[in-house]
PDB file of C-alpha atoms in Angstrom:
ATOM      1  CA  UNK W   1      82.402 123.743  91.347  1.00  0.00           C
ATOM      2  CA  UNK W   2      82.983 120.916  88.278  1.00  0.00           C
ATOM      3  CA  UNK W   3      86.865 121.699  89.254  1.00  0.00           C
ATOM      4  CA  UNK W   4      86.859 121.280  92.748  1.00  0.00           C
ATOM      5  CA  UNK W   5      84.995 117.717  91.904  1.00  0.00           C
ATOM      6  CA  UNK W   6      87.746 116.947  89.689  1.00  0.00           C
ATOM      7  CA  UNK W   7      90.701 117.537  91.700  1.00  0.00           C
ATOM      8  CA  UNK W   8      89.369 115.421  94.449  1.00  0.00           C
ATOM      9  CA  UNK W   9      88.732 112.945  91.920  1.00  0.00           C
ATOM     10  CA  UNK W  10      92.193 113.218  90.655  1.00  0.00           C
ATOM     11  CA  UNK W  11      93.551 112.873  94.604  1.00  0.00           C
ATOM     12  CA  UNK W  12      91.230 109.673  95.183  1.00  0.00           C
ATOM     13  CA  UNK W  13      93.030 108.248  91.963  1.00  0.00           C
ATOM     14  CA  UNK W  14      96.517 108.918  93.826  1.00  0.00           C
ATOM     15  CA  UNK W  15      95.223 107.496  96.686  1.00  0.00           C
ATOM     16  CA  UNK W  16      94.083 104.150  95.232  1.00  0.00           C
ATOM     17  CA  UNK W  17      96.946 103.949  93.210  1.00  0.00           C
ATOM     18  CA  UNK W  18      98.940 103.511  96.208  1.00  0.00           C
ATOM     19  CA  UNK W  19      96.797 101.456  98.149  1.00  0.00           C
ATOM     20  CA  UNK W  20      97.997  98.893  94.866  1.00  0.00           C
ATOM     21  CA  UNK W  21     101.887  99.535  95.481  1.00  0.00           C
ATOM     22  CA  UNK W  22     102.669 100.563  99.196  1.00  0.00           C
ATOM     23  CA  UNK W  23     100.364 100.025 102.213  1.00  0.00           C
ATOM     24  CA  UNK W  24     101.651 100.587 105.670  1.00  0.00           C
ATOM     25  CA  UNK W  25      99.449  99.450 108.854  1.00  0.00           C
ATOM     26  CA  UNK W  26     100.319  99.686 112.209  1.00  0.00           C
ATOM     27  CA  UNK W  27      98.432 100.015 115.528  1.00  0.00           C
ATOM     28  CA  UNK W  28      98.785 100.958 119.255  1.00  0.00           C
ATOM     29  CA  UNK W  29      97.239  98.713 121.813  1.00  0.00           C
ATOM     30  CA  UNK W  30      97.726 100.416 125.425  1.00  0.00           C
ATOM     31  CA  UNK W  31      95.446  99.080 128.549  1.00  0.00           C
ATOM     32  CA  UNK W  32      95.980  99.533 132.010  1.00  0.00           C
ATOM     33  CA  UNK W  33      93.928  98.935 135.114  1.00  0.00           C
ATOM     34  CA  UNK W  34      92.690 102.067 136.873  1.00  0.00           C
ATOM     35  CA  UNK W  35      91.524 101.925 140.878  1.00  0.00           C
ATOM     36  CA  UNK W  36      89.250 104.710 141.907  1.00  0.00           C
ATOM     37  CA  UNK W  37      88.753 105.326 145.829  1.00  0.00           C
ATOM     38  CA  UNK W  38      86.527 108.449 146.656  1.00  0.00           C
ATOM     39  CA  UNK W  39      86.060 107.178 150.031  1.00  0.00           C
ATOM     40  CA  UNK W  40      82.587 106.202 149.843  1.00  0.00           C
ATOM     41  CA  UNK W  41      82.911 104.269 146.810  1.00  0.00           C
ATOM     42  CA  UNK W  42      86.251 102.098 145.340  1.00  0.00           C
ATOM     43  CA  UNK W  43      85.808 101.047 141.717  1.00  0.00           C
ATOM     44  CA  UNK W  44      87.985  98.891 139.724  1.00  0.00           C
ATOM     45  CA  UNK W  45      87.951  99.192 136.233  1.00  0.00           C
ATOM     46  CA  UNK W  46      90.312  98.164 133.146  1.00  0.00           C
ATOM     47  CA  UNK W  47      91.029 101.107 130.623  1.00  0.00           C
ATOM     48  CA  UNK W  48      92.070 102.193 127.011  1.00  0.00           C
ATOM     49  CA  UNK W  49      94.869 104.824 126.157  1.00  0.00           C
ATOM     50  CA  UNK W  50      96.896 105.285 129.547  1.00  0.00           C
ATOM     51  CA  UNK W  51     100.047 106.549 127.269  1.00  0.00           C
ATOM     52  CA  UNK W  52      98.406 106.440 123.880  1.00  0.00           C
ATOM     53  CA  UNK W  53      95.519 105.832 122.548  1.00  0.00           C
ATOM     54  CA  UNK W  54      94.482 102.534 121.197  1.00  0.00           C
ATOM     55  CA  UNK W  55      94.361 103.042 117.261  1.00  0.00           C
ATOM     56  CA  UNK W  56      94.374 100.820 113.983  1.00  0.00           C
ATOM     57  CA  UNK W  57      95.591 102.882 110.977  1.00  0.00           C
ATOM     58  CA  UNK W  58      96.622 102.455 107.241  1.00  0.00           C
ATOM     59  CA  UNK W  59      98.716 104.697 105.777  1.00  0.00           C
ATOM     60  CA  UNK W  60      99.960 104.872 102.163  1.00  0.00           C
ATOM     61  CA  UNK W  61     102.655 106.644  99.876  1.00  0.00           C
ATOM     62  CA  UNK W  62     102.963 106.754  96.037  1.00  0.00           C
ATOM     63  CA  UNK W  63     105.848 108.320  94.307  1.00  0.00           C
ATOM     64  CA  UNK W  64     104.792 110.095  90.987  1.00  0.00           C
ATOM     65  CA  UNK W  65     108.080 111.175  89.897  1.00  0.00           C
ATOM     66  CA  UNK W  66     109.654 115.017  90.191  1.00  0.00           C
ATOM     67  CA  UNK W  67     109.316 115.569  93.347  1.00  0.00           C
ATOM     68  CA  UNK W  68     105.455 114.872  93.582  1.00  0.00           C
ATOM     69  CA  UNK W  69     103.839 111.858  95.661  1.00  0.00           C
ATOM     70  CA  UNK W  70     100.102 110.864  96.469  1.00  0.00           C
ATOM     71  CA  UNK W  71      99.310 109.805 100.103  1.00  0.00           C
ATOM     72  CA  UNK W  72      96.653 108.767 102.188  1.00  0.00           C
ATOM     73  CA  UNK W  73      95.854 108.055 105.950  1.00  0.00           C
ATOM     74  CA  UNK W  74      92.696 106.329 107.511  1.00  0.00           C
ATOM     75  CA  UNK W  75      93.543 105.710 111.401  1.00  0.00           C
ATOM     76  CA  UNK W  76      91.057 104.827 113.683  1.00  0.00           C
ATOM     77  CA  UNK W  77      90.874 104.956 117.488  1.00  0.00           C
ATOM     78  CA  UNK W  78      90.014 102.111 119.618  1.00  0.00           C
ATOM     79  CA  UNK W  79      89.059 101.596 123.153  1.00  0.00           C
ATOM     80  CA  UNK W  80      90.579  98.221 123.619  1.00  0.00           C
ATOM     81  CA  UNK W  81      88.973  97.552 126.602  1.00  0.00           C
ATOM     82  CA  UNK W  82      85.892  96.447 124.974  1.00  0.00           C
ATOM     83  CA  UNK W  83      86.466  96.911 121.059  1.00  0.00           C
ATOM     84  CA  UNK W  84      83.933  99.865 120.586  1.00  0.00           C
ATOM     85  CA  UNK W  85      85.469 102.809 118.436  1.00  0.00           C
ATOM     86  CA  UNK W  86      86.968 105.677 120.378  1.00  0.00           C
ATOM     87  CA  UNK W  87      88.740 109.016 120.142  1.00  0.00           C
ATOM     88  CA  UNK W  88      86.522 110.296 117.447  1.00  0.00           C
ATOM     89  CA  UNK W  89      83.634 107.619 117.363  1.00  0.00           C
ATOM     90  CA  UNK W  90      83.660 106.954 113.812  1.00  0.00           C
ATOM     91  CA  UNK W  91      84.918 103.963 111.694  1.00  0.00           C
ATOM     92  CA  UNK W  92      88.235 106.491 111.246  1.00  0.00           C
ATOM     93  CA  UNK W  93      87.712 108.910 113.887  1.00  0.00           C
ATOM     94  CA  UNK W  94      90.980 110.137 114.735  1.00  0.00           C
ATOM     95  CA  UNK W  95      91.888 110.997 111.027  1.00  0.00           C
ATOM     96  CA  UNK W  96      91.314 110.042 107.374  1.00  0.00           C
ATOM     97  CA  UNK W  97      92.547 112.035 104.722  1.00  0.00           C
ATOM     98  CA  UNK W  98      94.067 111.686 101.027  1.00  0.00           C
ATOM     99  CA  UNK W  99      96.784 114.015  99.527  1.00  0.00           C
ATOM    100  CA  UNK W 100      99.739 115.188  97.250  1.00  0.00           C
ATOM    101  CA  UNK W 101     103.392 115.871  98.256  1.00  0.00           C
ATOM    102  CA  UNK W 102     104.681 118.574  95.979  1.00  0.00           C
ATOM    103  CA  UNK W 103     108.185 120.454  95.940  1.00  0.00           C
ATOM    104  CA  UNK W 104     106.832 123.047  97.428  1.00  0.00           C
ATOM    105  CA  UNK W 105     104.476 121.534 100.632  1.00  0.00           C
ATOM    106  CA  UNK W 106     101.803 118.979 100.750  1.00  0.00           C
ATOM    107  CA  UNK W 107      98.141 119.758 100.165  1.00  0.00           C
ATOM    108  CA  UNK W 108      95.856 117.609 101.852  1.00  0.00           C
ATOM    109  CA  UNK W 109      92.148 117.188 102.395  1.00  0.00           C
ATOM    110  CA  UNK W 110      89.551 115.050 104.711  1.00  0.00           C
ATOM    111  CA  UNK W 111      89.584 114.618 108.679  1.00  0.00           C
ATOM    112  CA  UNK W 112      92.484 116.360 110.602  1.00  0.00           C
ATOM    113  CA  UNK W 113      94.530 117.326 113.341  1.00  0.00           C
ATOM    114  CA  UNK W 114      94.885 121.615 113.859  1.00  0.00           C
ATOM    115  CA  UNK W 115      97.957 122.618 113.384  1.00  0.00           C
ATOM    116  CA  UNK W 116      98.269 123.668 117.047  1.00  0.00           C
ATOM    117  CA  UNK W 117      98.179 119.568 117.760  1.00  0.00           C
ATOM    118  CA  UNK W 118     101.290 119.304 115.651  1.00  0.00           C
ATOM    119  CA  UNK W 119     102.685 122.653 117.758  1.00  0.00           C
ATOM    120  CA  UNK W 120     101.940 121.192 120.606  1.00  0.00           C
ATOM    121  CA  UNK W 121     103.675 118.004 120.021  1.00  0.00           C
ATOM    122  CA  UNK W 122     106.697 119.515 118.752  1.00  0.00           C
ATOM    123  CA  UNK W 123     107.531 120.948 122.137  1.00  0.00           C
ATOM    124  CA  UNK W 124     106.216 118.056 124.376  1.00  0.00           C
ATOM    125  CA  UNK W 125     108.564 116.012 126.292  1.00  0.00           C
ATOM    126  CA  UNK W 126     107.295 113.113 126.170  1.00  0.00           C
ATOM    127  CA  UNK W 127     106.406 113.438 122.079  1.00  0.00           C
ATOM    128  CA  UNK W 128     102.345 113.543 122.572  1.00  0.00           C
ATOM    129  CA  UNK W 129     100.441 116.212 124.187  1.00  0.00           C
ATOM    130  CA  UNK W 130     102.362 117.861 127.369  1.00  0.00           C
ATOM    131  CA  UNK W 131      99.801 118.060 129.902  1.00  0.00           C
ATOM    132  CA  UNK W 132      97.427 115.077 129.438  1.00  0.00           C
ATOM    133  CA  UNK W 133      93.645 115.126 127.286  1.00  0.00           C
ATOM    134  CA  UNK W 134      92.925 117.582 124.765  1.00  0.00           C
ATOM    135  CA  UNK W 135      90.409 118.998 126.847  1.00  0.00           C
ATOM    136  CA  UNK W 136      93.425 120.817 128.756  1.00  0.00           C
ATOM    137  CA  UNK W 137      94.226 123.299 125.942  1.00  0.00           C
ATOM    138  CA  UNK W 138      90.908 123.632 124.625  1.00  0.00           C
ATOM    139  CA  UNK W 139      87.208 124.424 125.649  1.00  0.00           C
ATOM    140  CA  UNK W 140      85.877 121.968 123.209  1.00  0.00           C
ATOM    141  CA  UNK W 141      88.142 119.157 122.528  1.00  0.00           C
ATOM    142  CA  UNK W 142      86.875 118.452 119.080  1.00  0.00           C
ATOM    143  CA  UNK W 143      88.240 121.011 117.344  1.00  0.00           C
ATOM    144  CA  UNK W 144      91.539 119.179 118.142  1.00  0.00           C
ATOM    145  CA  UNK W 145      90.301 117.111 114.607  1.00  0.00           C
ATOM    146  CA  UNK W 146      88.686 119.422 111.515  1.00  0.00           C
ATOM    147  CA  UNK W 147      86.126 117.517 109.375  1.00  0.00           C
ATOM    148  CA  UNK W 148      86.005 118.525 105.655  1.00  0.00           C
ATOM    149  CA  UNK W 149      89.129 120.400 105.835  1.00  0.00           C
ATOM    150  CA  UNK W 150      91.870 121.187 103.548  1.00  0.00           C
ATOM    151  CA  UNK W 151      95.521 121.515 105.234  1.00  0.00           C
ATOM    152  CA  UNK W 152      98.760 123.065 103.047  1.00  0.00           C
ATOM    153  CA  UNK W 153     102.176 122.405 104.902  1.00  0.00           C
ATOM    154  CA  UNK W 154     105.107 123.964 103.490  1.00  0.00           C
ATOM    155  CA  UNK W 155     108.593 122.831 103.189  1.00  0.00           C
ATOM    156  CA  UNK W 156     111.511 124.295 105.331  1.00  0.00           C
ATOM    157  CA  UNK W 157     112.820 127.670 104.193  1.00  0.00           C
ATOM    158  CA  UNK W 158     116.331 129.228 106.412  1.00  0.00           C
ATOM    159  CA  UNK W 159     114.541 127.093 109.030  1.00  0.00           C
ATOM    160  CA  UNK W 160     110.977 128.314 108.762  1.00  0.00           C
ATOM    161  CA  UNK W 161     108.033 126.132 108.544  1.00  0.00           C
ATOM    162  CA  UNK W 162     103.804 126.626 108.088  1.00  0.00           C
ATOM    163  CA  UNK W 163     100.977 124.918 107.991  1.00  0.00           C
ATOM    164  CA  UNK W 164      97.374 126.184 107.039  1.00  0.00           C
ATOM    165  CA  UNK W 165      94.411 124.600 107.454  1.00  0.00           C
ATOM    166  CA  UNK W 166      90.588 125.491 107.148  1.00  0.00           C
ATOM    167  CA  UNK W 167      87.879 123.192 107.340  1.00  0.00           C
ATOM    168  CA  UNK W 168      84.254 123.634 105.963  1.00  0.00           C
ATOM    169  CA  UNK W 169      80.928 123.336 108.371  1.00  0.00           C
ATOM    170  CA  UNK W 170      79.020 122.569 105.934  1.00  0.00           C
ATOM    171  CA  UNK W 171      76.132 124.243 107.846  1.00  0.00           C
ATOM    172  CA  UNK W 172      73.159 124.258 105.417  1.00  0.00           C
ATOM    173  CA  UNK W 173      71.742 127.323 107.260  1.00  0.00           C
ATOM    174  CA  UNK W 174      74.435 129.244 107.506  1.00  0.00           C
ATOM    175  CA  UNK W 175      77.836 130.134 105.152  1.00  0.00           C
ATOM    176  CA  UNK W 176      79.838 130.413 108.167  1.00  0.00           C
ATOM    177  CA  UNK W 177      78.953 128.580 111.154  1.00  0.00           C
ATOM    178  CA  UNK W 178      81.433 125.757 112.318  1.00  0.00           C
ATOM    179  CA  UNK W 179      84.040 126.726 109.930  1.00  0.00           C
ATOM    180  CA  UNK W 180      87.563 126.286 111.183  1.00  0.00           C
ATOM    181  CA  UNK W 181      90.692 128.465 110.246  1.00  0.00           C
ATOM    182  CA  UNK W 182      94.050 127.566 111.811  1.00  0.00           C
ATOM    183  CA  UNK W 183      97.327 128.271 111.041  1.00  0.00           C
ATOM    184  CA  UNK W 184     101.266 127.788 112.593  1.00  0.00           C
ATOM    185  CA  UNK W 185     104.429 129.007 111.717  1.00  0.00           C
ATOM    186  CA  UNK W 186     108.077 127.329 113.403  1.00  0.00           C
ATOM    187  CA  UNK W 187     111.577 127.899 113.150  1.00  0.00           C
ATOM    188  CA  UNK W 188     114.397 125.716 114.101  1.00  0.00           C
ATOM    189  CA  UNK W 189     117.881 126.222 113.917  1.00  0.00           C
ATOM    190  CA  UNK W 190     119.932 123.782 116.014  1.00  0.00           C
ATOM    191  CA  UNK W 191     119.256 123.826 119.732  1.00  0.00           C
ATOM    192  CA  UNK W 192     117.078 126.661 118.978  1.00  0.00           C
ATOM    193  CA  UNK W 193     113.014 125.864 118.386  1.00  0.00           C
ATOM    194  CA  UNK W 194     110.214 128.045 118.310  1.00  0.00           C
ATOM    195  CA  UNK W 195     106.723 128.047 117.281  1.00  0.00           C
ATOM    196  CA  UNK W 196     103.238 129.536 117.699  1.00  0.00           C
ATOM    197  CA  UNK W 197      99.958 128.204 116.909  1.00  0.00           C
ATOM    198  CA  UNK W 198      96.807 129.932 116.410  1.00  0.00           C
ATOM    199  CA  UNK W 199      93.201 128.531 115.814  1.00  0.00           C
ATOM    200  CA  UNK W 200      89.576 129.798 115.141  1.00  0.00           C
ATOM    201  CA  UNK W 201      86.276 128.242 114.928  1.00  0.00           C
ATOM    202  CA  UNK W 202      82.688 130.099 114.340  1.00  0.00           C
ATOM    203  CA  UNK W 203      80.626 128.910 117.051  1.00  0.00           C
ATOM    204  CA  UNK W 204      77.705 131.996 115.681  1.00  0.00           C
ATOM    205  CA  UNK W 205      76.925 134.389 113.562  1.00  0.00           C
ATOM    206  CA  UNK W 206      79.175 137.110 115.635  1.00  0.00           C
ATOM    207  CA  UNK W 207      81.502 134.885 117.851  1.00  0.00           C
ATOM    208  CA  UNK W 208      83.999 132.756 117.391  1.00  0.00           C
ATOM    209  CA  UNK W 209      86.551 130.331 119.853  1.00  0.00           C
ATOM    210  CA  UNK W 210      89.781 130.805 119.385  1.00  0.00           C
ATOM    211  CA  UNK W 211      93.022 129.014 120.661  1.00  0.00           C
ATOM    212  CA  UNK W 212      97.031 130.529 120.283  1.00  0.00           C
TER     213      UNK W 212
END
């Protein structure tokens, strides 16, 4: 336990060291005005996230020399409409997580997107999700984000590429319940792109969702 304490220790470190050196923040502000007509009733109403959602994020990058980096994300959604929080509901909702780059992948850890969100991207033409909300590839939405999770990403071998994640439920009455495990593996190799996605969360003590 004492080690696990110190190596996120050692990753908040990294983090704050770059917050000192190399900041990045950037944002999306996207509003449009949506007219309902049912028939019986017309409502006009102005609206967050037509294309994207509405987010404020920081994101940071320290290099630590031989091929190892700290980094760090906090990105928070928005609904710009009327300034509440959004996409997630939290101060960072949509994701929040510190981490090191190594030779060999990146290891992170905090609040973050499933590797099938990162699949599903990959292959979508317009470079978010293909077919609209979250809630069209998935029963419940919010596993499309993993609280207290730890991802590894690898880096590209003959054109292969995975990323791991599981997240913790941190259910006091049970060891298992609301733990996420999720993994993806791609390959690209000019025109040629593949990839499959598969995801599992323990919804009891004998089932379980899953997504591929």
């Amino acid at each position: 336990m004492k080690r696990y304490f110190a190596f996120a220790a050692a990753l908040t470190a990294c983090a704050a060291a770059s917050a000192q050196s190399s900041v990045t923040m950037y944002g999306v502000v996207d509003q449009y005005f949506d007219r309902t007509d049912t028939g019986a009733v017309t409502v006009n109403r102005l609206q967050s996230g037509g294309l994207a959602g509405s987010r404020l994020g920081f994101r940071g990058r320290e290099d630590l020399g031989g091929g190892y980096g700290a980094f760090f994300l906090l990105e928070m959604g928005i609904n710009a409409d009327d300034g509440s929080l959004g996409q997630g509901g939290l101060g960072f909702g949509r994701q929040s997580f510190v981490g090191l780059a190594t030779p060999y992948g990146d290891l992170s850890l905090g609040r973050q997107y499933v590797p099938h969100f990162y699949s599903l991207v990959t292959y979508a033409l317009n470079g978010g999700l293909a077919f609209g909300q979250s809630v069209n590839y998935y029963t419940d939405p919010s596993i499309l984000r993993v609280n207290n999770s730890v991802a590894y990403s690898t880096k590209t071998w003959n054109g292969f590429t995975g990323q791991f994640l599981y997240g913790m439920g941190e259910n006091a009455a049970s060891k298992s319940i609301g733990n996420v495990a999720a993994a993806s593996l791609a390959y690209a190799n000019g025109p040629l792109k593949a990839g499959v996605a598969v995801t599992q969360r323990k919804t009891t003590a004998t089932n379980s969702d899953r997504y591929l």
